[in-house]
Amino acid sequence: MAKKTRTETDSMGEVQVSDDVYWGAQTQRSLLHFSIGSPDRDRIPIQVIHGLGLLKKAAAKANCELGALDETRSAWIIEAADEVIAGKLDDQFPLRIWQTGSGTQTNMNVNEVISNRAIEIAGGVLGSKDPVHPNDHVNCSQSSNDTFPTAMYVASAGLLKKEMLPAVRKLRNALDQKSRDFEKIVKIGRTHLQDAVPLTLGQEFSGYVAQLDAAIDLAENVLPGLYQLAIGGTAVGTGLNTPKGFAERCAALIAEETEMAFESAANKFSVLAAHDAMAAVSSALRVLAGALMKIANDVRWAGSGPRSGLGELKLPANEPGSSIMPGKVNPTQCEAMTMVAVQVMGNDVAIGVAASQGNFELNVFKPVMAANLLHSISLIEGTCKSFTEFLVEGLEVDRERIEYLVERSLMLVTALSPHIGYDKAAAIAHKAQEDGTTLKEACVELGFLDAKEFDKLVQPEKMAHPHR
């Protein structure tokens, strides 16, 4: 049985639209012309849609206050926009990332949905554009060129500040606690994946904490760039067709609604034609991804084994690791985190290239930038939460293994260099390695020091804290 349809119109004519949806002609045309990729994976991020809903609500309020929209229509638009913000109409936004680079189709998708839902609230006929028109009323004082970048900034800033950064801080704090727990455990350091001089496991973990502190600071430093909103610039940044004060009032209303420091960008030309703020945030996420990659790799190397690897750390056994090898457990949280890091780095490349593609008064790579940045933020949030809960909090140490490796390490000989010289110390290391003996045995046999002198000079604990 054929679906019931209604006739929707736009400036190019009539289009038949399923009667069970709120969108209109322009959305329907976009579904036909831009059926690219997966309808789920390649859909415009829902956070952008919610951001547009918030913007349409703020615009309706500002327009009403400034005399550009009557109170009745404003109230209908606000009620419909609230439903968009709340996620009640999420299924009404089917468009893909791969569309016009300004995001016009998505802006019109939101305009049409809010218009028809407002018409329904008012008791009118869907598709009639009466009493609420998608362009004249919902899009009043706006252009896709300023609405879409505003929504992608609002969405990205909100997700980063309210979701991702708290997750990263929680991971940072969990690692800091482990650093304190491990502060007295002396282990062998490694450089070039080869034995080096001792340090404590706590010192090693403190490095991870410092990396995350620096990455958090960097993200917080670039975040204010996303607070500079394009709304009110309309088509090319001049503010054509807006009442005086609209840009500032709209930004203030968004700031009030989100409890974030959004403001009207001082120069609208830059925030329409270039998106350096998006590139800067993505770059900060790339740095964070690098830190997460290092941390995850170190942990899985240190936990390798259980009998043929380094085996210094005991990673939580969360699930079976192999479909063929019984009893095998793998460092899955580390592997997930490193894959996230790779994806974030790839997303950054796309964002960086897209951000460079502003031509004259408009950058037309906005949807791909928004999708990739939101993807990176979401992935980092998720992996930090998972890594904290299912790995760091249950992480344990194999003290016996660590002590054994310290005792067998050749690089303890470094403590002898100031006393017997580099060449003699190197001779001890080479002999111990060749003979399969301890450093002490080699040193005594070579006649450089007696056993008591060796023990006095070679103390791993003191080597880890040489200035205490």
Coordinates of C-alpha atoms in Angstrom, one line a residue:
M1 CA 0.0 0.0 0.0
A2 CA 1.4 3.4 -1.0
K3 CA 2.2 5.9 1.7
K4 CA -0.1 8.8 1.9
T5 CA 1.6 12.0 0.8
R6 CA 1.1 15.7 0.9
T7 CA 2.2 18.5 -1.5
E8 CA 5.0 20.7 -0.2
T9 CA 6.5 23.6 -2.1
D10 CA 9.6 25.6 -2.3
S11 CA 10.9 28.2 -4.8
M12 CA 11.5 25.5 -7.4
G13 CA 8.0 24.1 -7.3
E14 CA 6.0 21.2 -5.8
V15 CA 7.4 18.1 -4.1
Q16 CA 5.5 15.1 -2.7
V17 CA 6.4 14.4 0.9
S18 CA 5.2 11.5 3.1
D19 CA 2.3 12.7 5.3
D20 CA 3.9 11.2 8.4
V21 CA 6.9 13.5 8.5
Y22 CA 7.3 17.2 9.4
W23 CA 9.9 18.1 6.9
G24 CA 9.1 19.8 3.6
A25 CA 10.2 20.3 0.0
Q26 CA 13.8 21.2 0.5
T27 CA 14.5 18.3 2.8
Q28 CA 12.9 15.9 0.4
R29 CA 15.0 17.3 -2.5
S30 CA 18.1 16.8 -0.4
L31 CA 17.2 13.2 0.3
L32 CA 17.0 12.6 -3.4
H33 CA 20.1 14.5 -4.5
F34 CA 22.5 13.6 -1.7
S35 CA 21.9 9.9 -1.0
I36 CA 25.6 9.5 -0.2
G37 CA 27.0 7.0 2.3
S38 CA 25.1 5.3 5.1
P39 CA 21.7 6.8 6.3
D40 CA 22.8 6.3 9.9
R41 CA 26.6 6.7 10.0
D42 CA 26.7 9.6 7.6
R43 CA 23.8 11.5 9.0
I44 CA 24.4 15.1 10.3
P45 CA 25.3 14.7 14.0
I46 CA 22.2 15.1 16.2
Q47 CA 24.1 17.6 18.4
V48 CA 24.2 20.0 15.4
I49 CA 20.4 19.5 15.1
H50 CA 19.9 20.3 18.7
G51 CA 22.2 23.3 18.4
L52 CA 20.0 24.5 15.5
G53 CA 16.9 24.0 17.6
L54 CA 18.5 26.1 20.3
L55 CA 19.4 28.8 17.8
K56 CA 15.9 28.9 16.3
K57 CA 14.5 29.3 19.8
A58 CA 16.9 32.2 20.6
A59 CA 16.2 33.8 17.2
A60 CA 12.5 33.7 17.7
K61 CA 12.8 35.3 21.1
A62 CA 15.3 38.0 19.9
N63 CA 13.2 38.7 16.8
C64 CA 10.1 39.1 19.0
E65 CA 11.9 41.4 21.4
L66 CA 13.2 43.5 18.5
G67 CA 9.9 43.8 16.7
A68 CA 10.7 41.5 13.7
L69 CA 8.3 38.7 14.7
D70 CA 5.0 38.8 16.5
E71 CA 4.5 37.2 19.9
T72 CA 2.1 34.5 18.7
R73 CA 4.3 33.1 16.0
S74 CA 7.3 33.5 18.3
A75 CA 5.6 31.3 20.9
W76 CA 4.7 28.6 18.4
I77 CA 8.2 28.5 17.1
I78 CA 9.7 28.4 20.6
E79 CA 7.4 25.5 21.6
A80 CA 8.4 23.5 18.5
A81 CA 12.1 24.4 18.9
D82 CA 12.0 23.1 22.5
E83 CA 10.9 19.7 21.1
V84 CA 13.9 19.7 18.8
I85 CA 16.2 20.6 21.6
A86 CA 14.7 17.9 23.8
G87 CA 15.3 15.2 21.1
K88 CA 11.6 14.5 20.7
L89 CA 11.8 15.0 16.9
D90 CA 15.2 13.4 16.2
D91 CA 13.7 11.1 13.6
Q92 CA 12.8 14.1 11.5
F93 CA 16.4 15.0 10.6
P94 CA 17.6 12.4 8.0
L95 CA 20.0 14.4 5.9
R96 CA 23.6 13.4 5.3
I97 CA 26.8 15.2 6.0
W98 CA 27.5 15.1 2.2
Q99 CA 25.4 18.0 1.0
T100 CA 26.0 21.7 0.4
G101 CA 29.1 22.8 2.2
S102 CA 27.2 25.6 4.0
G103 CA 24.8 23.2 5.6
T104 CA 21.8 24.9 3.9
Q105 CA 19.8 21.7 3.4
T106 CA 20.1 20.9 7.1
N107 CA 19.2 24.5 8.1
M108 CA 16.1 24.2 5.9
N109 CA 15.4 20.7 7.3
V110 CA 15.2 22.3 10.8
N111 CA 13.2 25.3 9.5
E112 CA 10.7 23.1 7.8
V113 CA 10.3 20.7 10.8
I114 CA 9.8 23.6 13.2
S115 CA 7.5 25.4 10.8
N116 CA 5.2 22.3 10.3
R117 CA 5.2 21.4 14.0
A118 CA 4.4 25.0 14.9
I119 CA 1.6 25.0 12.3
E120 CA 0.3 21.8 13.9
I121 CA 0.4 23.4 17.3
A122 CA -1.5 26.3 15.9
G123 CA -4.1 24.0 14.4
G124 CA -3.2 24.6 10.8
V125 CA -2.5 22.4 7.8
L126 CA 0.9 20.8 7.4
G127 CA 2.7 22.1 4.3
S128 CA 0.6 25.2 4.1
K129 CA 3.4 27.5 5.5
D130 CA 0.5 29.2 7.3
P131 CA 0.6 30.6 9.9
V132 CA 4.4 29.8 10.3
H133 CA 6.6 30.0 7.2
P134 CA 10.0 28.2 7.3
N135 CA 11.9 31.1 5.7
D136 CA 9.9 34.2 6.7
H137 CA 9.4 33.3 10.3
V138 CA 11.6 30.4 11.5
N139 CA 14.6 31.6 9.5
C140 CA 13.8 35.3 10.2
S141 CA 17.0 37.4 10.5
Q142 CA 19.1 34.4 9.6
S143 CA 21.0 32.7 6.8
S144 CA 22.3 29.2 6.6
N145 CA 25.8 30.8 6.4
D146 CA 25.5 32.0 9.9
T147 CA 23.1 29.5 11.5
F148 CA 25.0 26.3 10.7
P149 CA 28.4 27.6 12.0
T150 CA 26.7 28.9 15.1
A151 CA 25.1 25.5 15.7
M152 CA 28.3 23.5 15.1
Y153 CA 30.2 25.8 17.5
V154 CA 27.5 25.5 20.2
A155 CA 27.4 21.7 19.7
S156 CA 31.1 21.2 19.8
A157 CA 31.8 23.5 22.7
G158 CA 29.0 21.9 24.8
L159 CA 30.1 18.4 24.2
L160 CA 33.7 19.2 24.8
K161 CA 33.2 21.2 28.0
K162 CA 30.4 19.2 29.6
E163 CA 31.1 15.7 28.5
M164 CA 34.7 15.1 27.2
L165 CA 36.8 17.2 29.6
P166 CA 35.1 15.7 32.7
A167 CA 35.9 12.3 31.4
V168 CA 39.5 13.2 30.7
R169 CA 39.8 14.7 34.2
K170 CA 38.5 11.5 35.7
L171 CA 41.1 9.5 33.9
R172 CA 43.7 12.0 35.0
N173 CA 42.7 11.7 38.6
A174 CA 42.6 7.9 38.5
L175 CA 46.2 7.9 37.1
D176 CA 47.3 10.4 39.7
Q177 CA 46.0 8.0 42.4
K178 CA 47.9 5.2 40.9
S179 CA 51.0 7.4 40.8
R180 CA 50.6 7.9 44.6
D181 CA 50.0 4.2 45.2
F182 CA 53.1 3.2 43.2
E183 CA 55.4 6.0 44.5
K184 CA 57.7 3.6 46.4
I185 CA 57.9 0.8 43.8
V186 CA 61.3 1.0 42.1
K187 CA 61.4 -0.4 38.6
I188 CA 63.7 -0.4 35.6
G189 CA 63.2 2.5 33.2
R190 CA 63.3 1.8 29.5
T191 CA 64.5 4.0 26.6
H192 CA 64.5 2.7 23.0
L193 CA 62.6 -0.2 24.4
Q194 CA 65.8 -1.3 26.1
D195 CA 66.8 -1.3 29.8
A196 CA 67.7 2.0 31.3
V197 CA 68.3 3.3 34.8
P198 CA 65.7 2.9 37.6
L199 CA 62.8 5.1 38.5
T200 CA 59.7 4.5 40.5
L201 CA 56.5 3.3 38.9
G202 CA 54.9 6.3 40.6
Q203 CA 57.2 8.6 38.7
E204 CA 56.4 6.9 35.5
F205 CA 52.7 7.3 36.1
S206 CA 53.2 10.9 37.1
G207 CA 54.4 11.5 33.5
Y208 CA 51.0 10.4 32.3
V209 CA 49.3 12.7 34.7
A210 CA 51.4 15.6 33.5
Q211 CA 50.6 14.8 29.9
L212 CA 46.9 14.9 30.5
D213 CA 47.2 18.1 32.5
A214 CA 48.9 19.8 29.6
A215 CA 46.4 18.4 27.1
I216 CA 43.5 19.6 29.3
D217 CA 45.0 23.0 29.6
L218 CA 45.5 23.2 25.8
A219 CA 41.8 22.2 25.2
E220 CA 40.6 24.8 27.7
N221 CA 42.8 27.4 26.0
V222 CA 41.3 26.9 22.6
L223 CA 37.7 26.4 23.7
P224 CA 36.9 30.1 23.9
G225 CA 37.3 30.3 20.1
L226 CA 34.1 28.3 19.8
Y227 CA 32.3 30.8 21.9
Q228 CA 32.5 33.4 19.1
L229 CA 29.2 33.0 17.3
A230 CA 28.4 33.8 13.7
I231 CA 24.7 34.4 14.2
G232 CA 23.7 37.8 13.0
G233 CA 26.2 37.9 10.1
T234 CA 23.6 36.4 7.7
A235 CA 24.8 35.8 4.2
V236 CA 28.3 37.4 4.0
G237 CA 28.9 38.8 7.5
T238 CA 27.3 42.3 7.1
G239 CA 24.2 41.5 9.0
L240 CA 21.8 42.3 6.1
N241 CA 18.1 41.7 7.0
T242 CA 18.6 41.7 10.7
P243 CA 17.2 44.2 13.2
K244 CA 19.8 46.2 15.1
G245 CA 21.0 44.3 18.2
F246 CA 19.9 40.9 16.9
A247 CA 23.3 39.3 16.8
E248 CA 24.2 40.3 20.4
R249 CA 20.8 39.4 21.8
C250 CA 20.7 36.0 20.1
A251 CA 24.1 35.1 21.3
A252 CA 23.2 36.3 24.9
L253 CA 20.1 34.1 24.8
I254 CA 22.2 31.0 23.7
A255 CA 24.7 31.8 26.5
E256 CA 21.9 31.9 29.0
E257 CA 20.3 28.7 27.8
T258 CA 23.6 26.7 27.8
E259 CA 25.2 28.4 30.8
M260 CA 28.3 28.9 28.6
A261 CA 30.2 32.0 27.6
F262 CA 28.9 32.4 24.1
E263 CA 29.0 35.9 22.5
S264 CA 28.5 37.5 19.2
A265 CA 31.7 37.4 17.2
A266 CA 33.3 40.9 16.8
N267 CA 34.1 40.1 13.2
K268 CA 31.5 38.0 11.4
F269 CA 33.4 37.8 8.2
S270 CA 36.0 35.6 9.7
V271 CA 33.6 33.2 11.4
L272 CA 31.7 32.7 8.2
A273 CA 34.6 32.4 5.8
A274 CA 37.1 30.6 8.1
H275 CA 36.8 28.2 10.9
D276 CA 40.2 28.4 12.6
A277 CA 38.5 27.8 16.0
M278 CA 37.4 24.4 14.8
A279 CA 40.9 23.6 13.5
A280 CA 42.5 24.8 16.8
V281 CA 40.2 22.6 18.9
S282 CA 40.8 19.6 16.6
S283 CA 44.6 20.2 16.9
A284 CA 44.3 20.2 20.7
L285 CA 42.4 16.9 20.5
R286 CA 45.2 15.5 18.3
V287 CA 47.6 16.4 21.1
L288 CA 45.4 14.7 23.6
A289 CA 45.1 11.7 21.4
G290 CA 48.9 11.5 21.3
A291 CA 49.0 11.4 25.1
L292 CA 46.3 8.7 25.2
M293 CA 48.2 6.7 22.6
K294 CA 51.4 6.8 24.7
I295 CA 49.6 6.0 28.0
A296 CA 47.7 3.0 26.5
N297 CA 50.8 1.7 24.7
D298 CA 52.9 1.9 27.9
V299 CA 50.3 0.1 29.9
R300 CA 49.9 -2.8 27.5
W301 CA 53.6 -3.2 27.0
A302 CA 54.1 -3.2 30.8
G303 CA 51.3 -5.7 31.2
S304 CA 52.5 -8.0 28.4
G305 CA 52.7 -11.7 29.2
P306 CA 51.6 -13.2 31.4
R307 CA 54.7 -15.4 31.2
S308 CA 56.7 -14.3 28.2
G309 CA 56.4 -10.5 28.4
L310 CA 57.4 -7.7 30.7
G311 CA 54.6 -8.6 33.1
E312 CA 55.1 -5.7 35.5
L313 CA 51.5 -4.7 35.5
K314 CA 48.4 -6.9 36.0
L315 CA 45.6 -5.7 33.8
P316 CA 42.0 -6.5 34.7
A317 CA 40.6 -9.5 32.9
N318 CA 37.4 -8.2 31.5
E319 CA 36.6 -10.7 28.8
P320 CA 38.0 -13.8 27.0
G321 CA 40.7 -12.7 24.5
S322 CA 40.7 -15.4 21.9
S323 CA 38.2 -17.6 20.0
I324 CA 40.9 -20.3 19.6
M325 CA 43.3 -20.0 22.6
P326 CA 41.6 -20.9 25.8
G327 CA 42.4 -18.7 28.8
K328 CA 43.9 -15.9 26.8
V329 CA 43.2 -12.4 28.0
N330 CA 44.1 -9.3 26.0
P331 CA 44.7 -5.6 26.8
T332 CA 41.5 -4.7 25.1
Q333 CA 41.0 -1.3 26.7
C334 CA 44.4 -0.3 25.5
E335 CA 43.7 -1.4 22.0
A336 CA 40.4 0.5 22.0
M337 CA 42.1 3.6 23.2
T338 CA 44.9 3.4 20.6
M339 CA 42.3 3.0 17.8
V340 CA 40.4 6.0 19.1
A341 CA 43.7 8.0 19.0
V342 CA 44.3 7.0 15.4
Q343 CA 40.8 8.0 14.4
V344 CA 41.1 11.4 16.1
M345 CA 44.4 12.0 14.3
G346 CA 42.7 11.1 11.0
N347 CA 39.7 13.4 11.8
D348 CA 42.1 16.2 12.5
V349 CA 43.6 15.9 9.0
A350 CA 40.2 16.2 7.5
I351 CA 39.3 19.2 9.7
G352 CA 42.5 20.9 9.0
V353 CA 42.1 20.6 5.3
A354 CA 38.4 21.6 5.4
A355 CA 39.2 24.6 7.5
S356 CA 41.7 25.8 4.9
Q357 CA 39.0 25.9 2.2
G358 CA 37.3 29.2 2.8
N359 CA 36.8 31.1 -0.4
F360 CA 36.1 34.8 -0.2
E361 CA 33.1 35.2 2.2
L362 CA 32.3 31.5 3.0
N363 CA 33.9 28.3 3.9
V364 CA 31.8 25.5 2.3
F365 CA 33.2 22.5 4.2
K366 CA 31.2 23.1 7.4
P367 CA 29.3 19.8 7.7
V368 CA 32.4 17.6 7.4
M369 CA 34.2 19.7 10.0
A370 CA 31.3 19.5 12.4
A371 CA 30.9 15.8 12.0
N372 CA 34.6 15.0 12.4
L373 CA 35.1 17.3 15.4
L374 CA 32.0 16.0 17.2
H375 CA 33.2 12.4 16.4
S376 CA 36.6 13.1 17.9
I377 CA 35.1 14.7 21.1
S378 CA 32.7 11.8 21.5
L379 CA 35.3 9.1 21.0
I380 CA 37.7 10.7 23.5
E381 CA 35.0 11.0 26.0
G382 CA 34.0 7.4 25.6
T383 CA 37.4 5.8 25.7
C384 CA 38.5 7.9 28.7
K385 CA 35.5 6.7 30.6
S386 CA 36.0 3.1 29.6
F387 CA 39.8 3.1 30.2
T388 CA 39.3 4.6 33.7
E389 CA 36.6 2.2 34.8
F390 CA 37.7 -1.0 33.2
L391 CA 41.4 -0.7 33.4
V392 CA 43.0 2.0 35.6
E393 CA 40.8 1.5 38.6
G394 CA 41.5 -2.3 38.6
L395 CA 45.2 -2.1 37.7
E396 CA 47.6 -4.0 39.9
V397 CA 51.4 -4.5 40.1
D398 CA 53.4 -7.7 40.1
R399 CA 56.0 -6.6 42.6
E400 CA 58.0 -9.8 42.4
R401 CA 58.4 -9.5 38.7
I402 CA 59.5 -5.8 39.0
E403 CA 62.0 -6.6 41.7
Y404 CA 63.4 -9.5 39.6
L405 CA 63.9 -7.3 36.6
V406 CA 65.6 -4.5 38.6
E407 CA 68.0 -7.0 40.1
R408 CA 68.9 -8.4 36.7
S409 CA 69.2 -5.1 34.9
L410 CA 72.6 -4.2 33.5
M411 CA 71.9 -0.5 33.5
L412 CA 72.3 -0.3 37.2
V413 CA 76.0 -0.1 36.3
T414 CA 75.4 3.6 35.5
A415 CA 75.7 4.4 39.2
L416 CA 79.4 3.3 39.0
S417 CA 80.4 5.6 36.2
P418 CA 81.2 8.6 38.4
H419 CA 83.4 6.4 40.6
I420 CA 85.3 4.0 38.3
G421 CA 84.7 5.8 34.9
Y422 CA 82.5 5.1 31.9
D423 CA 84.8 2.6 30.2
K424 CA 85.2 0.3 33.3
A425 CA 81.5 0.5 34.0
A426 CA 80.8 -0.5 30.3
A427 CA 83.2 -3.4 30.7
I428 CA 81.3 -4.7 33.7
A429 CA 78.0 -4.5 31.8
H430 CA 79.4 -6.3 28.7
K431 CA 81.0 -9.1 30.8
A432 CA 77.8 -9.7 32.9
Q433 CA 75.8 -9.9 29.7
E434 CA 78.3 -12.2 27.9
D435 CA 78.8 -14.5 31.0
G436 CA 75.2 -14.5 32.1
T437 CA 76.2 -13.2 35.6
T438 CA 75.1 -10.3 37.8
L439 CA 76.8 -7.0 37.6
K440 CA 78.2 -7.5 41.1
E441 CA 79.8 -10.8 40.1
A442 CA 81.3 -9.2 37.0
C443 CA 82.6 -6.2 38.8
V444 CA 84.3 -8.3 41.5
E445 CA 85.8 -10.7 39.0
L446 CA 87.2 -7.8 37.0
G447 CA 88.7 -6.4 40.2
F448 CA 87.2 -3.0 40.0
L449 CA 85.4 -3.1 43.3
D450 CA 84.7 -5.6 46.1
A451 CA 81.2 -6.7 46.9
K452 CA 80.7 -4.3 49.8
E453 CA 81.8 -1.3 47.7
F454 CA 79.5 -2.3 44.9
D455 CA 76.5 -2.6 47.2
K456 CA 77.2 0.8 48.7
L457 CA 77.3 2.5 45.3
V458 CA 74.5 0.5 43.4
Q459 CA 71.2 1.2 45.2
P460 CA 68.2 1.3 42.9
E461 CA 66.1 3.3 45.4
K462 CA 68.7 6.1 45.6
M463 CA 69.2 6.0 41.8
A464 CA 65.5 6.8 41.4
H465 CA 65.9 9.8 43.7
P466 CA 69.4 11.0 43.2
H467 CA 68.9 14.4 44.9
R468 CA 67.2 13.3 48.1

